Amino acid sequence: MAEPTLSRIVIDQEPDWIRVKDNVSQAIVSVMETRLATMPGGKDGDAAKGMRKEVEARLGKIRERMFQMSSYNLQVNGQNYEDYVDATEGFDEVLDRKIWGLHHERVDWEARTAEKRKRMPDGIHRLEEDLEMRRTEAEWLPDDELLEDGKGTLKAEEIPAPPRHEEVKQTFQTVISNLAEVAKTAPTQLQRAQRAQTVRDEILDMAP
C-alpha cells in the first residue's frame, strides 16, 4: 500500500514566505546575541568576539539548510515551491527598459544604414562627375577643330595661345617688377624703421 502524500503548506504569495524567513533569521540572531552576552566580558568582550565569527558561520549553514528542506513542504500560488522558483524569474524593469532602448537604437541604425546604402553610390557618382567637370574647367585646352590640320594633331608650338594671354603676361611682368623694387628698397626701409624705433626708445627713457 502506497504511503499517503503529505499535504504542503499553502502560501498565497512568495513575499509571505520571504517574510517568514526574515523573521526566523532575526530570531536566530537574537538568540545568538543573548547566549554571547552570557560569556565573560559580555557580548562585546574578547571571548564573545572570538566565538562570534564561528557561531555566525555555523548558524548560517544551519539556516540555509533548514530553508532548503522547508521549501519541499511549501506550495506557492498553486505550484510546488521548488517548481515555482525554477519557473519564475524576477522582473528587472531597468534592464527591460535598457534592452528595449538598445533594440530601438539597433533598428534605427539599421534603417539609416539601409538608406545610406541606397543613396551613397549615386552621391559618389555625382561627386565624381562634379570633380571631373571642375578639373576640366580649370584646364585650358584648344578646341578640337584647332587641333586638326588634316594630317594629324598640331605640334606644341603650333597650338594657339589661350584668350587674354598677352594681358596675363603683362600683369605677371608688372608683379615681378614691383617685387624687385620692393626687394631693393626693403633694406633702406628697414634701417629707417630701426632708427625711428631707437629715437622712440630714447625719448621714452628721458627723465620727465
Short mmCIF file of C-alpha atoms in Angstrom, two decimals:
data_model
loop_
_atom_site.label_atom_id
_atom_site.label_comp_id
_atom_site.label_asym_id
_atom_site.label_seq_id
_atom_site.Cartn_x
_atom_site.Cartn_y
_atom_site.Cartn_z
CA MET A 1 0.00 0.00 0.00
CA ALA A 2 1.42 3.35 -1.06
CA GLU A 3 2.18 5.87 1.62
CA PRO A 4 -0.21 8.83 1.70
CA THR A 5 1.12 12.03 0.18
CA LEU A 6 1.71 14.71 2.78
CA SER A 7 -0.07 17.95 2.08
CA ARG A 8 2.07 21.02 1.66
CA ILE A 9 1.77 24.31 3.47
CA VAL A 10 -0.09 26.67 1.15
CA ILE A 11 1.29 30.20 0.75
CA ASP A 12 -0.53 32.71 -1.40
CA GLN A 13 2.49 34.76 -2.44
CA GLU A 14 6.25 34.30 -2.25
CA PRO A 15 6.79 37.56 -0.26
CA ASP A 16 4.92 35.89 2.62
CA TRP A 17 7.50 33.10 2.71
CA ILE A 18 10.35 35.60 2.44
CA ARG A 19 8.92 37.49 5.42
CA VAL A 20 8.83 34.25 7.44
CA LYS A 21 12.47 33.57 6.57
CA ASP A 22 13.44 37.07 7.67
CA ASN A 23 11.65 36.63 10.99
CA VAL A 24 13.37 33.29 11.59
CA SER A 25 16.77 34.79 10.74
CA GLN A 26 16.20 37.66 13.16
CA ALA A 27 15.15 35.21 15.90
CA ILE A 28 18.31 33.15 15.38
CA VAL A 29 20.50 36.25 15.60
CA SER A 30 18.68 37.38 18.73
CA VAL A 31 19.24 34.03 20.46
CA MET A 32 22.90 34.07 19.44
CA GLU A 33 23.41 37.56 20.86
CA THR A 34 21.71 36.50 24.11
CA ARG A 35 23.98 33.49 24.51
CA LEU A 36 27.11 35.51 23.67
CA ALA A 37 26.13 38.06 26.30
CA THR A 38 26.42 35.36 28.99
CA MET A 39 30.10 34.85 28.25
CA PRO A 40 32.81 36.57 30.32
CA GLY A 41 33.02 40.21 29.30
CA GLY A 42 29.55 40.23 27.74
CA LYS A 43 28.70 40.13 24.05
CA ASP A 44 31.37 42.74 23.28
CA GLY A 45 34.08 41.02 25.30
CA ASP A 46 37.10 39.25 23.89
CA ALA A 47 35.60 35.80 24.48
CA ALA A 48 32.41 36.71 22.59
CA LYS A 49 34.38 38.30 19.76
CA GLY A 50 36.43 35.15 19.38
CA MET A 51 33.32 32.97 19.19
CA ARG A 52 31.06 35.25 17.14
CA LYS A 53 32.57 34.59 13.72
CA GLU A 54 32.50 30.81 14.07
CA VAL A 55 28.98 30.80 15.54
CA GLU A 56 27.64 33.04 12.77
CA ALA A 57 29.14 30.76 10.10
CA ARG A 58 27.63 27.61 11.64
CA LEU A 59 24.24 29.17 12.20
CA GLY A 60 24.25 30.47 8.63
CA LYS A 61 24.76 26.96 7.26
CA ILE A 62 22.05 25.56 9.54
CA ARG A 63 19.65 28.31 8.50
CA GLU A 64 20.21 27.78 4.76
CA ARG A 65 19.84 24.02 5.11
CA MET A 66 16.63 24.47 7.09
CA PHE A 67 15.12 26.78 4.48
CA GLN A 68 16.14 24.42 1.70
CA MET A 69 14.46 21.46 3.39
CA SER A 70 11.36 23.53 4.15
CA SER A 71 10.90 24.52 0.51
CA TYR A 72 9.83 20.96 -0.35
CA ASN A 73 6.89 21.32 2.04
CA LEU A 74 5.57 24.55 0.54
CA GLN A 75 3.11 25.39 -2.19
CA VAL A 76 3.15 28.92 -3.58
CA ASN A 77 0.49 30.26 -5.91
CA GLY A 78 -0.77 26.75 -6.64
CA GLN A 79 2.68 25.35 -7.50
CA ASN A 80 5.24 23.37 -5.59
CA TYR A 81 7.75 25.89 -4.33
CA GLU A 82 10.78 24.26 -5.98
CA ASP A 83 8.95 24.35 -9.34
CA TYR A 84 7.75 27.89 -8.70
CA VAL A 85 11.32 29.12 -8.15
CA ASP A 86 12.57 27.46 -11.34
CA ALA A 87 9.70 28.80 -13.45
CA THR A 88 9.61 32.33 -12.04
CA GLU A 89 12.33 34.91 -12.58
CA GLY A 90 12.42 38.33 -11.06
CA PHE A 91 11.48 41.13 -13.43
CA ASP A 92 14.14 43.80 -13.76
CA GLU A 93 12.35 46.89 -15.05
CA VAL A 94 15.55 48.89 -15.52
CA LEU A 95 17.14 46.09 -17.53
CA ASP A 96 13.96 45.69 -19.56
CA ARG A 97 13.94 49.40 -20.48
CA LYS A 98 17.61 49.22 -21.39
CA ILE A 99 17.04 46.20 -23.63
CA TRP A 100 14.15 47.91 -25.40
CA GLY A 101 16.20 51.08 -25.79
CA LEU A 102 19.05 49.13 -27.38
CA HIS A 103 16.56 47.36 -29.62
CA HIS A 104 15.09 50.63 -30.90
CA GLU A 105 18.59 52.05 -31.36
CA ARG A 106 19.61 49.00 -33.40
CA VAL A 107 16.51 49.28 -35.58
CA ASP A 108 17.21 52.98 -36.13
CA TRP A 109 20.82 52.34 -37.12
CA GLU A 110 19.78 49.56 -39.49
CA ALA A 111 17.28 51.90 -41.17
CA ARG A 112 19.90 54.65 -41.51
CA THR A 113 22.46 52.21 -42.89
CA ALA A 114 20.00 50.88 -45.46
CA GLU A 115 19.13 54.43 -46.53
CA LYS A 116 22.82 55.33 -46.88
CA ARG A 117 23.43 52.22 -48.95
CA LYS A 118 20.73 53.39 -51.35
CA ARG A 119 21.96 56.97 -51.63
CA MET A 120 25.73 56.59 -51.31
CA PRO A 121 26.52 55.13 -54.78
CA ASP A 122 24.51 57.84 -56.54
CA GLY A 123 26.12 60.54 -54.38
CA ILE A 124 29.61 59.25 -55.12
CA HIS A 125 28.84 59.15 -58.84
CA ARG A 126 27.61 62.76 -58.81
CA LEU A 127 30.69 63.82 -56.85
CA GLU A 128 33.00 62.16 -59.36
CA GLU A 129 31.21 63.91 -62.23
CA ASP A 130 31.43 67.26 -60.45
CA LEU A 131 35.15 66.85 -59.73
CA GLU A 132 35.82 65.83 -63.31
CA MET A 133 33.90 68.85 -64.58
CA ARG A 134 35.80 71.19 -62.25
CA ARG A 135 39.12 69.70 -63.33
CA THR A 136 38.23 70.12 -66.99
CA GLU A 137 37.12 73.72 -66.49
CA ALA A 138 40.37 74.51 -64.66
CA GLU A 139 42.43 73.38 -67.64
CA TRP A 140 42.80 75.29 -70.90
CA LEU A 141 42.55 73.12 -73.95
CA PRO A 142 42.23 74.32 -77.54
CA ASP A 143 39.10 73.49 -79.44
CA ASP A 144 39.04 70.21 -81.29
CA GLU A 145 38.95 71.91 -84.68
CA LEU A 146 42.16 73.77 -83.86
CA LEU A 147 43.97 70.50 -83.19
CA GLU A 148 43.12 69.09 -86.59
CA ASP A 149 45.35 70.02 -89.50
CA GLY A 150 44.07 67.41 -91.89
CA LYS A 151 47.02 65.08 -91.29
CA GLY A 152 47.12 64.75 -87.56
CA THR A 153 47.38 66.84 -84.42
CA LEU A 154 49.18 70.17 -84.18
CA LYS A 155 52.61 70.44 -82.66
CA ALA A 156 53.04 72.14 -79.29
CA GLU A 157 54.41 75.35 -80.82
CA GLU A 158 51.50 75.46 -83.27
CA ILE A 159 48.81 75.42 -80.58
CA PRO A 160 47.31 78.93 -80.33
CA ALA A 161 47.62 80.86 -77.09
CA PRO A 162 44.64 80.95 -74.72
CA PRO A 163 42.40 84.03 -74.50
CA ARG A 164 43.93 87.17 -72.85
CA HIS A 165 47.35 85.56 -72.97
CA GLU A 166 49.18 88.85 -73.58
CA GLU A 167 47.27 90.59 -70.79
CA VAL A 168 48.23 87.85 -68.34
CA LYS A 169 51.88 88.10 -69.39
CA GLN A 170 51.94 91.88 -68.88
CA THR A 171 50.30 91.59 -65.47
CA PHE A 172 52.82 88.96 -64.42
CA GLN A 173 55.73 91.12 -65.59
CA THR A 174 54.34 94.09 -63.64
CA VAL A 175 54.13 91.97 -60.49
CA ILE A 176 57.72 90.80 -60.95
CA SER A 177 58.92 94.39 -61.39
CA ASN A 178 57.11 95.53 -58.26
CA LEU A 179 58.59 92.67 -56.25
CA ALA A 180 62.07 93.57 -57.50
CA GLU A 181 61.57 97.20 -56.46
CA VAL A 182 60.40 96.11 -53.02
CA ALA A 183 63.47 93.89 -52.67
CA LYS A 184 65.74 96.86 -53.45
CA THR A 185 64.10 99.33 -51.09
CA ALA A 186 63.45 96.89 -48.24
CA PRO A 187 66.90 97.29 -46.57
CA THR A 188 66.59 101.09 -46.63
CA GLN A 189 63.10 101.00 -45.21
CA LEU A 190 64.27 98.60 -42.51
CA GLN A 191 67.11 100.92 -41.48
CA ARG A 192 64.70 103.86 -41.26
CA ALA A 193 62.33 101.85 -39.11
CA GLN A 194 65.17 100.81 -36.80
CA ARG A 195 66.35 104.42 -36.41
CA ALA A 196 62.80 105.55 -35.67
CA GLN A 197 62.49 102.83 -33.03
CA THR A 198 65.79 103.91 -31.47
CA VAL A 199 64.66 107.54 -31.27
CA ARG A 200 61.36 106.46 -29.75
CA ASP A 201 63.13 104.39 -27.09
CA GLU A 202 65.47 107.28 -26.22
CA ILE A 203 62.53 109.67 -25.83
CA LEU A 204 60.73 107.24 -23.55
CA ASP A 205 63.88 106.84 -21.41
CA MET A 206 64.30 110.59 -20.92
CA ALA A 207 63.53 111.81 -17.44
CA PRO A 208 60.34 113.90 -17.16
#
